[in-house]
């Protein structure tokens, strides 16, 4: 991986980790379920951007990044279909809760998506370690 790509991958992983910390803070403080869904979705979105950047690909649209993830990583069995399902579910819930009226997000939905986001990020980070000279996150650097 060249230095520019490493920097982008590292930056996106840091964004994903920050979003996960934010989601956890919202859970711990009784934040809105809509906000937990939002932050959890962005965990997965930023992790996806890191993953596709590592291969020298990118997308300026959410749907484009998700499509690349599905095509390059799920359909090729690099990642299980469950990862795609949780990403699509979070994307749809985030879209609905941000842009539609009277959408009700339950505590169970918010917690399930947050847990799915955490698992998603861990799997992406694990996969990135298989690349030669993989990027590390700020948290990993400070340990």
mmCIF file of N, CA and C in Angstrom:
data_model
loop_
_atom_site.group_PDB
_atom_site.id
_atom_site.type_symbol
_atom_site.label_atom_id
_atom_site.label_comp_id
_atom_site.label_asym_id
_atom_site.label_seq_id
_atom_site.Cartn_x
_atom_site.Cartn_y
_atom_site.Cartn_z
ATOM 1 N N UNK A 1 0.846 -1.176 0.000
ATOM 2 C CA UNK A 1 0.000 0.000 0.000
ATOM 3 C C UNK A 1 0.892 1.240 0.000
ATOM 4 N N UNK A 2 0.590 2.182 -0.881
ATOM 5 C CA UNK A 2 1.391 3.403 -0.854
ATOM 6 C C UNK A 2 0.987 4.278 0.338
ATOM 7 N N UNK A 3 1.804 5.266 0.617
ATOM 8 C CA UNK A 3 1.599 6.093 1.819
ATOM 9 C C UNK A 3 0.273 6.853 1.799
ATOM 10 N N UNK A 4 -0.140 7.337 0.643
ATOM 11 C CA UNK A 4 -1.419 8.062 0.561
ATOM 12 C C UNK A 4 -2.590 7.148 0.889
ATOM 13 N N UNK A 5 -2.565 5.939 0.340
ATOM 14 C CA UNK A 5 -3.648 4.989 0.617
ATOM 15 C C UNK A 5 -3.637 4.598 2.086
ATOM 16 N N UNK A 6 -2.451 4.353 2.646
ATOM 17 C CA UNK A 6 -2.358 4.021 4.078
ATOM 18 C C UNK A 6 -2.962 5.128 4.928
ATOM 19 N N UNK A 7 -2.671 6.369 4.577
ATOM 20 C CA UNK A 7 -3.189 7.507 5.345
ATOM 21 C C UNK A 7 -4.715 7.569 5.265
ATOM 22 N N UNK A 8 -5.260 7.326 4.093
ATOM 23 C CA UNK A 8 -6.721 7.346 3.929
ATOM 24 C C UNK A 8 -7.361 6.216 4.727
ATOM 25 N N UNK A 9 -6.787 5.019 4.624
ATOM 26 C CA UNK A 9 -7.331 3.863 5.350
ATOM 27 C C UNK A 9 -7.294 4.131 6.852
ATOM 28 N N UNK A 10 -6.167 4.620 7.329
ATOM 29 C CA UNK A 10 -6.033 4.911 8.762
ATOM 30 C C UNK A 10 -7.058 5.962 9.202
ATOM 31 N N UNK A 11 -7.204 7.010 8.416
ATOM 32 C CA UNK A 11 -8.154 8.071 8.729
ATOM 33 C C UNK A 11 -9.586 7.534 8.801
ATOM 34 N N UNK A 12 -9.970 6.706 7.840
ATOM 35 C CA UNK A 12 -11.325 6.159 7.827
ATOM 36 C C UNK A 12 -11.564 5.217 9.007
ATOM 37 N N UNK A 13 -10.561 4.432 9.367
ATOM 38 C CA UNK A 13 -10.697 3.558 10.545
ATOM 39 C C UNK A 13 -10.840 4.409 11.804
ATOM 40 N N UNK A 14 -10.077 5.477 11.894
ATOM 41 C CA UNK A 14 -10.204 6.384 13.047
ATOM 42 C C UNK A 14 -11.608 6.986 13.110
ATOM 43 N N UNK A 15 -12.161 7.366 11.960
ATOM 44 C CA UNK A 15 -13.530 7.892 11.933
ATOM 45 C C UNK A 15 -14.522 6.835 12.409
ATOM 46 N N UNK A 16 -14.327 5.598 11.969
ATOM 47 C CA UNK A 16 -15.215 4.505 12.379
ATOM 48 C C UNK A 16 -15.130 4.283 13.884
ATOM 49 N N UNK A 17 -13.911 4.284 14.420
ATOM 50 C CA UNK A 17 -13.733 4.076 15.863
ATOM 51 C C UNK A 17 -14.346 5.217 16.666
ATOM 52 N N UNK A 18 -14.190 6.440 16.184
ATOM 53 C CA UNK A 18 -14.793 7.591 16.857
ATOM 54 C C UNK A 18 -16.320 7.481 16.848
ATOM 55 N N UNK A 19 -16.869 7.076 15.732
ATOM 56 C CA UNK A 19 -18.325 6.904 15.633
ATOM 57 C C UNK A 19 -18.820 5.809 16.569
ATOM 58 N N UNK A 20 -18.025 4.749 16.719
ATOM 59 C CA UNK A 20 -18.395 3.674 17.648
ATOM 60 C C UNK A 20 -18.365 4.173 19.093
ATOM 61 N N UNK A 21 -17.348 4.952 19.428
ATOM 62 C CA UNK A 21 -17.304 5.534 20.786
ATOM 63 C C UNK A 21 -18.519 6.438 21.012
ATOM 64 N N UNK A 22 -18.860 7.233 20.011
ATOM 65 C CA UNK A 22 -20.032 8.109 20.114
ATOM 66 C C UNK A 22 -21.318 7.303 20.305
ATOM 67 N N UNK A 23 -21.456 6.221 19.542
ATOM 68 C CA UNK A 23 -22.646 5.366 19.672
ATOM 69 C C UNK A 23 -22.730 4.788 21.078
ATOM 70 N N UNK A 24 -21.595 4.351 21.610
ATOM 71 C CA UNK A 24 -21.585 3.784 22.962
ATOM 72 C C UNK A 24 -21.936 4.840 24.001
ATOM 73 N N UNK A 25 -21.420 6.051 23.828
ATOM 74 C CA UNK A 25 -21.773 7.143 24.743
ATOM 75 C C UNK A 25 -23.278 7.413 24.711
ATOM 76 N N UNK A 26 -23.860 7.367 23.541
ATOM 77 C CA UNK A 26 -25.309 7.567 23.420
ATOM 78 C C UNK A 26 -26.081 6.458 24.122
ATOM 79 N N UNK A 27 -25.627 5.223 23.966
ATOM 80 C CA UNK A 27 -26.271 4.096 24.660
ATOM 81 C C UNK A 27 -26.161 4.304 26.167
ATOM 82 N N UNK A 28 -24.956 4.610 26.634
ATOM 83 C CA UNK A 28 -24.697 4.747 28.075
ATOM 84 C C UNK A 28 -25.452 5.911 28.708
ATOM 85 N N UNK A 29 -25.652 6.981 27.940
ATOM 86 C CA UNK A 29 -26.291 8.175 28.498
ATOM 87 C C UNK A 29 -27.787 8.251 28.198
ATOM 88 N N UNK A 30 -28.326 7.212 27.577
ATOM 89 C CA UNK A 30 -29.750 7.228 27.247
ATOM 90 C C UNK A 30 -30.069 8.126 26.071
ATOM 91 N N UNK A 31 -29.120 8.254 25.145
ATOM 92 C CA UNK A 31 -29.330 9.073 23.958
ATOM 93 C C UNK A 31 -30.435 8.510 23.082
ATOM 94 N N UNK A 32 -30.841 9.294 22.109
ATOM 95 C CA UNK A 32 -31.953 8.868 21.251
ATOM 96 C C UNK A 32 -31.560 7.654 20.416
ATOM 97 N N UNK A 33 -32.525 6.807 20.184
ATOM 98 C CA UNK A 33 -32.292 5.604 19.382
ATOM 99 C C UNK A 33 -31.945 5.988 17.944
ATOM 100 N N UNK A 34 -32.528 7.080 17.460
ATOM 101 C CA UNK A 34 -32.221 7.578 16.125
ATOM 102 C C UNK A 34 -30.742 7.941 16.021
ATOM 103 N N UNK A 35 -30.214 8.591 17.034
ATOM 104 C CA UNK A 35 -28.802 8.983 17.029
ATOM 105 C C UNK A 35 -27.875 7.776 17.139
ATOM 106 N N UNK A 36 -28.285 6.776 17.903
ATOM 107 C CA UNK A 36 -27.489 5.542 18.018
ATOM 108 C C UNK A 36 -27.422 4.853 16.656
ATOM 109 N N UNK A 37 -28.554 4.803 15.954
ATOM 110 C CA UNK A 37 -28.584 4.222 14.606
ATOM 111 C C UNK A 37 -27.663 5.014 13.684
ATOM 112 N N UNK A 38 -27.741 6.327 13.742
ATOM 113 C CA UNK A 38 -26.930 7.182 12.885
ATOM 114 C C UNK A 38 -25.442 6.919 13.096
ATOM 115 N N UNK A 39 -25.004 6.980 14.333
ATOM 116 C CA UNK A 39 -23.571 6.779 14.617
ATOM 117 C C UNK A 39 -23.139 5.359 14.272
ATOM 118 N N UNK A 40 -23.999 4.384 14.527
ATOM 119 C CA UNK A 40 -23.667 2.986 14.228
ATOM 120 C C UNK A 40 -23.552 2.762 12.725
ATOM 121 N N UNK A 41 -24.441 3.370 11.969
ATOM 122 C CA UNK A 41 -24.338 3.267 10.513
ATOM 123 C C UNK A 41 -22.997 3.835 10.051
ATOM 124 N N UNK A 42 -22.620 4.991 10.593
ATOM 125 C CA UNK A 42 -21.372 5.616 10.151
ATOM 126 C C UNK A 42 -20.139 4.799 10.544
ATOM 127 N N UNK A 43 -20.221 4.026 11.604
ATOM 128 C CA UNK A 43 -19.131 3.082 11.918
ATOM 129 C C UNK A 43 -18.901 2.190 10.701
ATOM 130 N N UNK A 44 -19.976 1.616 10.200
ATOM 131 C CA UNK A 44 -19.879 0.676 9.081
ATOM 132 C C UNK A 44 -19.525 1.381 7.773
ATOM 133 N N UNK A 45 -20.071 2.561 7.562
ATOM 134 C CA UNK A 45 -19.776 3.307 6.338
ATOM 135 C C UNK A 45 -18.294 3.664 6.276
ATOM 136 N N UNK A 46 -17.756 4.224 7.360
ATOM 137 C CA UNK A 46 -16.338 4.594 7.364
ATOM 138 C C UNK A 46 -15.435 3.365 7.252
ATOM 139 N N UNK A 47 -15.814 2.271 7.901
ATOM 140 C CA UNK A 47 -15.031 1.032 7.791
ATOM 141 C C UNK A 47 -15.047 0.525 6.351
ATOM 142 N N UNK A 48 -16.196 0.632 5.698
ATOM 143 C CA UNK A 48 -16.302 0.234 4.292
ATOM 144 C C UNK A 48 -15.426 1.114 3.417
ATOM 145 N N UNK A 49 -15.428 2.415 3.666
ATOM 146 C CA UNK A 49 -14.565 3.315 2.899
ATOM 147 C C UNK A 49 -13.093 2.965 3.100
ATOM 148 N N UNK A 50 -12.715 2.597 4.319
ATOM 149 C CA UNK A 50 -11.329 2.180 4.580
ATOM 150 C C UNK A 50 -10.995 0.938 3.773
ATOM 151 N N UNK A 51 -11.891 -0.013 3.794
ATOM 152 C CA UNK A 51 -11.678 -1.279 3.098
ATOM 153 C C UNK A 51 -11.519 -1.073 1.596
ATOM 154 N N UNK A 52 -12.417 -0.312 1.006
ATOM 155 C CA UNK A 52 -12.330 -0.138 -0.441
ATOM 156 C C UNK A 52 -11.161 0.773 -0.824
ATOM 157 N N UNK A 53 -10.784 1.690 0.054
ATOM 158 C CA UNK A 53 -9.605 2.526 -0.210
ATOM 159 C C UNK A 53 -8.339 1.678 -0.233
ATOM 160 N N UNK A 54 -8.293 0.668 0.617
ATOM 161 C CA UNK A 54 -7.116 -0.205 0.684
ATOM 162 C C UNK A 54 -6.868 -0.917 -0.643
ATOM 163 N N UNK A 55 -7.914 -1.085 -1.428
ATOM 164 C CA UNK A 55 -7.777 -1.695 -2.759
ATOM 165 C C UNK A 55 -7.659 -0.638 -3.851
ATOM 166 N N UNK A 56 -7.538 0.623 -3.442
ATOM 167 C CA UNK A 56 -7.397 1.696 -4.415
ATOM 168 C C UNK A 56 -8.700 2.111 -5.072
ATOM 169 N N UNK A 57 -9.821 1.807 -4.418
ATOM 170 C CA UNK A 57 -11.145 2.145 -4.933
ATOM 171 C C UNK A 57 -11.786 3.156 -3.991
ATOM 172 N N UNK A 58 -12.777 3.838 -4.469
ATOM 173 C CA UNK A 58 -13.498 4.765 -3.613
ATOM 174 C C UNK A 58 -14.886 5.014 -4.167
ATOM 175 N N UNK A 59 -15.677 5.740 -3.416
ATOM 176 C CA UNK A 59 -17.012 6.118 -3.859
ATOM 177 C C UNK A 59 -17.411 7.394 -3.145
ATOM 178 N N UNK A 60 -18.048 8.284 -3.890
ATOM 179 C CA UNK A 60 -18.509 9.528 -3.278
ATOM 180 C C UNK A 60 -19.926 9.390 -2.727
ATOM 181 N N UNK A 61 -20.564 8.249 -2.992
ATOM 182 C CA UNK A 61 -21.940 8.033 -2.536
ATOM 183 C C UNK A 61 -22.014 6.844 -1.590
ATOM 184 N N UNK A 62 -22.917 6.936 -0.649
ATOM 185 C CA UNK A 62 -23.131 5.834 0.290
ATOM 186 C C UNK A 62 -23.525 4.569 -0.455
ATOM 187 N N UNK A 63 -24.482 4.697 -1.365
ATOM 188 C CA UNK A 63 -24.950 3.519 -2.102
ATOM 189 C C UNK A 63 -23.835 2.912 -2.944
ATOM 190 N N UNK A 64 -22.943 3.737 -3.452
ATOM 191 C CA UNK A 64 -21.815 3.238 -4.235
ATOM 192 C C UNK A 64 -20.848 2.436 -3.392
ATOM 193 N N UNK A 65 -20.537 2.930 -2.202
ATOM 194 C CA UNK A 65 -19.629 2.214 -1.297
ATOM 195 C C UNK A 65 -20.236 0.877 -0.883
ATOM 196 N N UNK A 66 -21.524 0.883 -0.583
ATOM 197 C CA UNK A 66 -22.206 -0.355 -0.185
ATOM 198 C C UNK A 66 -22.212 -1.349 -1.344
ATOM 199 N N UNK A 67 -22.447 -0.845 -2.531
ATOM 200 C CA UNK A 67 -22.464 -1.695 -3.722
ATOM 201 C C UNK A 67 -21.095 -2.334 -3.971
ATOM 202 N N UNK A 68 -20.036 -1.562 -3.814
ATOM 203 C CA UNK A 68 -18.673 -2.095 -3.968
ATOM 204 C C UNK A 68 -18.411 -3.156 -2.907
ATOM 205 N N UNK A 69 -18.803 -2.887 -1.668
ATOM 206 C CA UNK A 69 -18.615 -3.859 -0.590
ATOM 207 C C UNK A 69 -19.312 -5.172 -0.939
ATOM 208 N N UNK A 70 -20.561 -5.076 -1.358
ATOM 209 C CA UNK A 70 -21.319 -6.288 -1.701
ATOM 210 C C UNK A 70 -20.663 -7.048 -2.855
ATOM 211 N N UNK A 71 -20.306 -6.323 -3.896
ATOM 212 C CA UNK A 71 -19.760 -6.958 -5.099
ATOM 213 C C UNK A 71 -18.363 -7.546 -4.870
ATOM 214 N N UNK A 72 -17.489 -6.774 -4.231
ATOM 215 C CA UNK A 72 -16.084 -7.170 -4.107
ATOM 216 C C UNK A 72 -15.789 -8.056 -2.900
ATOM 217 N N UNK A 73 -16.626 -7.975 -1.871
ATOM 218 C CA UNK A 73 -16.291 -8.671 -0.627
ATOM 219 C C UNK A 73 -17.322 -9.699 -0.168
ATOM 220 N N UNK A 74 -18.585 -9.458 -0.449
ATOM 221 C CA UNK A 74 -19.617 -10.404 -0.004
ATOM 222 C C UNK A 74 -19.866 -11.466 -1.081
ATOM 223 N N UNK A 75 -20.058 -11.030 -2.301
ATOM 224 C CA UNK A 75 -20.306 -11.997 -3.384
ATOM 225 C C UNK A 75 -19.100 -12.891 -3.644
ATOM 226 N N UNK A 76 -17.918 -12.450 -3.244
ATOM 227 C CA UNK A 76 -16.699 -13.255 -3.408
ATOM 228 C C UNK A 76 -16.390 -14.067 -2.153
ATOM 229 N N UNK A 77 -17.291 -14.013 -1.183
ATOM 230 C CA UNK A 77 -17.175 -14.772 0.077
ATOM 231 C C UNK A 77 -15.988 -14.375 0.952
ATOM 232 N N UNK A 78 -15.484 -13.174 0.779
ATOM 233 C CA UNK A 78 -14.449 -12.675 1.686
ATOM 234 C C UNK A 78 -15.091 -12.366 3.036
ATOM 235 N N UNK A 79 -16.298 -11.797 2.985
ATOM 236 C CA UNK A 79 -17.071 -11.528 4.192
ATOM 237 C C UNK A 79 -18.423 -12.220 4.077
ATOM 238 N N UNK A 80 -19.009 -12.595 5.225
ATOM 239 C CA UNK A 80 -20.307 -13.282 5.198
ATOM 240 C C UNK A 80 -21.452 -12.342 4.814
ATOM 241 N N UNK A 81 -22.521 -12.927 4.289
ATOM 242 C CA UNK A 81 -23.702 -12.160 3.884
ATOM 243 C C UNK A 81 -24.300 -11.381 5.048
ATOM 244 N N UNK A 82 -24.123 -11.894 6.260
ATOM 245 C CA UNK A 82 -24.674 -11.212 7.437
ATOM 246 C C UNK A 82 -24.123 -9.788 7.559
ATOM 247 N N UNK A 83 -22.861 -9.586 7.170
ATOM 248 C CA UNK A 83 -22.292 -8.234 7.228
ATOM 249 C C UNK A 83 -23.021 -7.302 6.268
ATOM 250 N N UNK A 84 -23.342 -7.796 5.093
ATOM 251 C CA UNK A 84 -24.088 -6.996 4.129
ATOM 252 C C UNK A 84 -25.486 -6.695 4.661
ATOM 253 N N UNK A 85 -26.112 -7.681 5.269
ATOM 254 C CA UNK A 85 -27.468 -7.492 5.796
ATOM 255 C C UNK A 85 -27.510 -6.413 6.869
ATOM 256 N N UNK A 86 -26.551 -6.440 7.795
ATOM 257 C CA UNK A 86 -26.559 -5.443 8.870
ATOM 258 C C UNK A 86 -26.226 -4.058 8.315
ATOM 259 N N UNK A 87 -25.339 -3.992 7.333
ATOM 260 C CA UNK A 87 -25.011 -2.711 6.703
ATOM 261 C C UNK A 87 -26.238 -2.138 5.989
ATOM 262 N N UNK A 88 -26.932 -2.952 5.222
ATOM 263 C CA UNK A 88 -28.138 -2.492 4.523
ATOM 264 C C UNK A 88 -29.236 -2.093 5.509
ATOM 265 N N UNK A 89 -29.415 -2.863 6.563
ATOM 266 C CA UNK A 89 -30.432 -2.547 7.579
ATOM 267 C C UNK A 89 -30.135 -1.198 8.229
ATOM 268 N N UNK A 90 -28.860 -0.992 8.601
ATOM 269 C CA UNK A 90 -28.475 0.275 9.229
ATOM 270 C C UNK A 90 -28.646 1.442 8.256
ATOM 271 N N UNK A 91 -28.254 1.235 7.011
ATOM 272 C CA UNK A 91 -28.406 2.275 5.990
ATOM 273 C C UNK A 91 -29.878 2.667 5.853
ATOM 274 N N UNK A 92 -30.748 1.671 5.737
ATOM 275 C CA UNK A 92 -32.178 1.946 5.572
ATOM 276 C C UNK A 92 -32.785 2.613 6.801
ATOM 277 N N UNK A 93 -32.433 2.129 7.993
ATOM 278 C CA UNK A 93 -32.954 2.748 9.221
ATOM 279 C C UNK A 93 -32.461 4.182 9.366
ATOM 280 N N UNK A 94 -31.204 4.415 9.042
ATOM 281 C CA UNK A 94 -30.664 5.774 9.135
ATOM 282 C C UNK A 94 -31.371 6.687 8.150
ATOM 283 N N UNK A 95 -31.561 6.225 6.927
ATOM 284 C CA UNK A 95 -32.260 7.026 5.919
ATOM 285 C C UNK A 95 -33.681 7.360 6.382
ATOM 286 N N UNK A 96 -34.388 6.340 6.846
ATOM 287 C CA UNK A 96 -35.772 6.547 7.282
ATOM 288 C C UNK A 96 -35.848 7.484 8.478
ATOM 289 N N UNK A 97 -34.985 7.258 9.465
ATOM 290 C CA UNK A 97 -35.077 8.074 10.681
ATOM 291 C C UNK A 97 -34.614 9.507 10.448
ATOM 292 N N UNK A 98 -33.740 9.719 9.467
ATOM 293 C CA UNK A 98 -33.274 11.075 9.178
ATOM 294 C C UNK A 98 -34.213 11.835 8.242
ATOM 295 N N UNK A 99 -34.897 11.129 7.353
ATOM 296 C CA UNK A 99 -35.612 11.825 6.288
ATOM 297 C C UNK A 99 -37.113 11.579 6.224
ATOM 298 N N UNK A 100 -37.630 10.637 6.979
ATOM 299 C CA UNK A 100 -39.073 10.385 6.956
ATOM 300 C C UNK A 100 -39.697 10.840 8.274
ATOM 301 N N UNK A 101 -40.985 11.056 8.223
ATOM 302 C CA UNK A 101 -41.709 11.495 9.410
ATOM 303 C C UNK A 101 -42.223 10.295 10.202
ATOM 304 N N UNK A 102 -42.303 10.494 11.491
ATOM 305 C CA UNK A 102 -42.955 9.563 12.414
ATOM 306 C C UNK A 102 -42.365 8.155 12.410
ATOM 307 N N UNK A 103 -41.079 8.052 12.195
ATOM 308 C CA UNK A 103 -40.405 6.754 12.237
ATOM 309 C C UNK A 103 -40.076 6.440 13.694
ATOM 310 N N UNK A 104 -40.420 5.258 14.119
ATOM 311 C CA UNK A 104 -40.134 4.839 15.490
ATOM 312 C C UNK A 104 -39.021 3.802 15.458
ATOM 313 N N UNK A 105 -37.935 4.124 16.149
ATOM 314 C CA UNK A 105 -36.805 3.204 16.295
ATOM 315 C C UNK A 105 -36.882 2.648 17.712
ATOM 316 N N UNK A 106 -36.840 1.352 17.841
ATOM 317 C CA UNK A 106 -36.907 0.748 19.176
ATOM 318 C C UNK A 106 -35.513 0.622 19.781
ATOM 319 N N UNK A 107 -35.493 0.481 21.081
ATOM 320 C CA UNK A 107 -34.239 0.266 21.799
ATOM 321 C C UNK A 107 -33.551 -0.994 21.277
ATOM 322 N N UNK A 108 -34.326 -2.034 21.049
ATOM 323 C CA UNK A 108 -33.773 -3.305 20.568
ATOM 324 C C UNK A 108 -33.118 -3.130 19.201
ATOM 325 N N UNK A 109 -33.784 -2.390 18.299
ATOM 326 C CA UNK A 109 -33.204 -2.137 16.974
ATOM 327 C C UNK A 109 -31.895 -1.372 17.095
ATOM 328 N N UNK A 110 -31.905 -0.326 17.920
ATOM 329 C CA UNK A 110 -30.706 0.504 18.081
ATOM 330 C C UNK A 110 -29.549 -0.308 18.650
ATOM 331 N N UNK A 111 -29.823 -1.106 19.666
ATOM 332 C CA UNK A 111 -28.763 -1.904 20.284
ATOM 333 C C UNK A 111 -28.254 -2.989 19.340
ATOM 334 N N UNK A 112 -29.153 -3.578 18.568
ATOM 335 C CA UNK A 112 -28.756 -4.620 17.615
ATOM 336 C C UNK A 112 -27.866 -4.032 16.515
ATOM 337 N N UNK A 113 -28.237 -2.877 16.003
ATOM 338 C CA UNK A 113 -27.432 -2.231 14.959
ATOM 339 C C UNK A 113 -26.085 -1.794 15.529
ATOM 340 N N UNK A 114 -26.073 -1.288 16.746
ATOM 341 C CA UNK A 114 -24.807 -0.868 17.363
ATOM 342 C C UNK A 114 -23.880 -2.064 17.537
ATOM 343 N N UNK A 115 -24.411 -3.181 18.004
ATOM 344 C CA UNK A 115 -23.610 -4.402 18.160
ATOM 345 C C UNK A 115 -23.120 -4.886 16.797
ATOM 346 N N UNK A 116 -23.996 -4.839 15.806
ATOM 347 C CA UNK A 116 -23.608 -5.222 14.448
ATOM 348 C C UNK A 116 -22.503 -4.342 13.903
ATOM 349 N N UNK A 117 -22.563 -3.050 14.214
ATOM 350 C CA UNK A 117 -21.531 -2.110 13.760
ATOM 351 C C UNK A 117 -20.182 -2.428 14.396
ATOM 352 N N UNK A 118 -20.210 -2.753 15.668
ATOM 353 C CA UNK A 118 -18.971 -3.110 16.373
ATOM 354 C C UNK A 118 -18.352 -4.367 15.752
ATOM 355 N N UNK A 119 -19.156 -5.375 15.508
ATOM 356 C CA UNK A 119 -18.673 -6.608 14.877
ATOM 357 C C UNK A 119 -18.150 -6.331 13.467
ATOM 358 N N UNK A 120 -18.877 -5.514 12.724
ATOM 359 C CA UNK A 120 -18.503 -5.153 11.361
ATOM 360 C C UNK A 120 -17.120 -4.504 11.353
ATOM 361 N N UNK A 121 -16.929 -3.529 12.220
ATOM 362 C CA UNK A 121 -15.642 -2.834 12.294
ATOM 363 C C UNK A 121 -14.520 -3.797 12.657
ATOM 364 N N UNK A 122 -14.750 -4.652 13.628
ATOM 365 C CA UNK A 122 -13.709 -5.608 14.030
ATOM 366 C C UNK A 122 -13.321 -6.538 12.881
ATOM 367 N N UNK A 123 -14.297 -6.976 12.100
ATOM 368 C CA UNK A 123 -13.999 -7.862 10.963
ATOM 369 C C UNK A 123 -13.229 -7.123 9.874
ATOM 370 N N UNK A 124 -13.585 -5.882 9.630
ATOM 371 C CA UNK A 124 -12.868 -5.088 8.627
ATOM 372 C C UNK A 124 -11.426 -4.858 9.086
ATOM 373 N N UNK A 125 -11.248 -4.487 10.351
ATOM 374 C CA UNK A 125 -9.894 -4.254 10.866
ATOM 375 C C UNK A 125 -9.056 -5.525 10.794
ATOM 376 N N UNK A 126 -9.654 -6.637 11.111
ATOM 377 C CA UNK A 126 -8.958 -7.929 11.024
ATOM 378 C C UNK A 126 -8.523 -8.203 9.592
ATOM 379 N N UNK A 127 -9.432 -7.965 8.675
ATOM 380 C CA UNK A 127 -9.119 -8.196 7.262
ATOM 381 C C UNK A 127 -7.991 -7.271 6.798
ATOM 382 N N UNK A 128 -8.031 -6.020 7.205
ATOM 383 C CA UNK A 128 -7.000 -5.068 6.789
ATOM 384 C C UNK A 128 -5.619 -5.473 7.292
ATOM 385 N N UNK A 129 -5.569 -6.168 8.417
ATOM 386 C CA UNK A 129 -4.281 -6.631 8.940
ATOM 387 C C UNK A 129 -3.637 -7.658 8.017
ATOM 388 N N UNK A 130 -4.429 -8.296 7.164
ATOM 389 C CA UNK A 130 -3.883 -9.289 6.237
ATOM 390 C C UNK A 130 -3.151 -8.634 5.062
ATOM 391 N N UNK A 131 -3.341 -7.338 4.872
ATOM 392 C CA UNK A 131 -2.648 -6.622 3.810
ATOM 393 C C UNK A 131 -1.198 -6.418 4.237
ATOM 394 N N UNK A 132 -0.311 -6.334 3.281
ATOM 395 C CA UNK A 132 1.083 -6.080 3.644
ATOM 396 C C UNK A 132 1.198 -4.670 4.205
ATOM 397 N N UNK A 133 1.935 -4.550 5.282
ATOM 398 C CA UNK A 133 2.148 -3.269 5.945
ATOM 399 C C UNK A 133 0.822 -2.580 6.253
ATOM 400 N N UNK A 134 -0.061 -3.256 7.033
ATOM 401 C CA UNK A 134 -1.399 -2.716 7.271
ATOM 402 C C UNK A 134 -1.380 -1.446 8.114
ATOM 403 N N UNK A 135 -2.369 -0.587 7.906
ATOM 404 C CA UNK A 135 -2.484 0.613 8.739
ATOM 405 C C UNK A 135 -2.955 0.238 10.137
ATOM 406 N N UNK A 136 -2.640 1.072 11.088
ATOM 407 C CA UNK A 136 -3.120 0.855 12.456
ATOM 408 C C UNK A 136 -3.916 2.067 12.889
ATOM 409 N N UNK A 137 -4.779 1.878 13.844
ATOM 410 C CA UNK A 137 -5.579 2.992 14.343
ATOM 411 C C UNK A 137 -4.812 3.721 15.428
ATOM 412 N N UNK A 138 -5.304 4.877 15.786
ATOM 413 C CA UNK A 138 -4.699 5.647 16.860
ATOM 414 C C UNK A 138 -4.719 4.844 18.151
ATOM 415 N N UNK A 139 -5.853 4.171 18.420
ATOM 416 C CA UNK A 139 -5.958 3.373 19.650
ATOM 417 C C UNK A 139 -4.899 2.282 19.685
ATOM 418 N N UNK A 140 -4.670 1.619 18.570
ATOM 419 C CA UNK A 140 -3.679 0.548 18.532
ATOM 420 C C UNK A 140 -2.271 1.111 18.704
ATOM 421 N N UNK A 141 -2.016 2.300 18.136
ATOM 422 C CA UNK A 141 -0.697 2.914 18.258
ATOM 423 C C UNK A 141 -0.366 3.285 19.696
ATOM 424 N N UNK A 142 -1.377 3.630 20.484
ATOM 425 C CA UNK A 142 -1.130 4.124 21.839
ATOM 426 C C UNK A 142 -1.014 3.025 22.874
ATOM 427 N N UNK A 143 -1.208 1.769 22.474
ATOM 428 C CA UNK A 143 -1.147 0.661 23.431
ATOM 429 C C UNK A 143 0.270 0.184 23.612
#
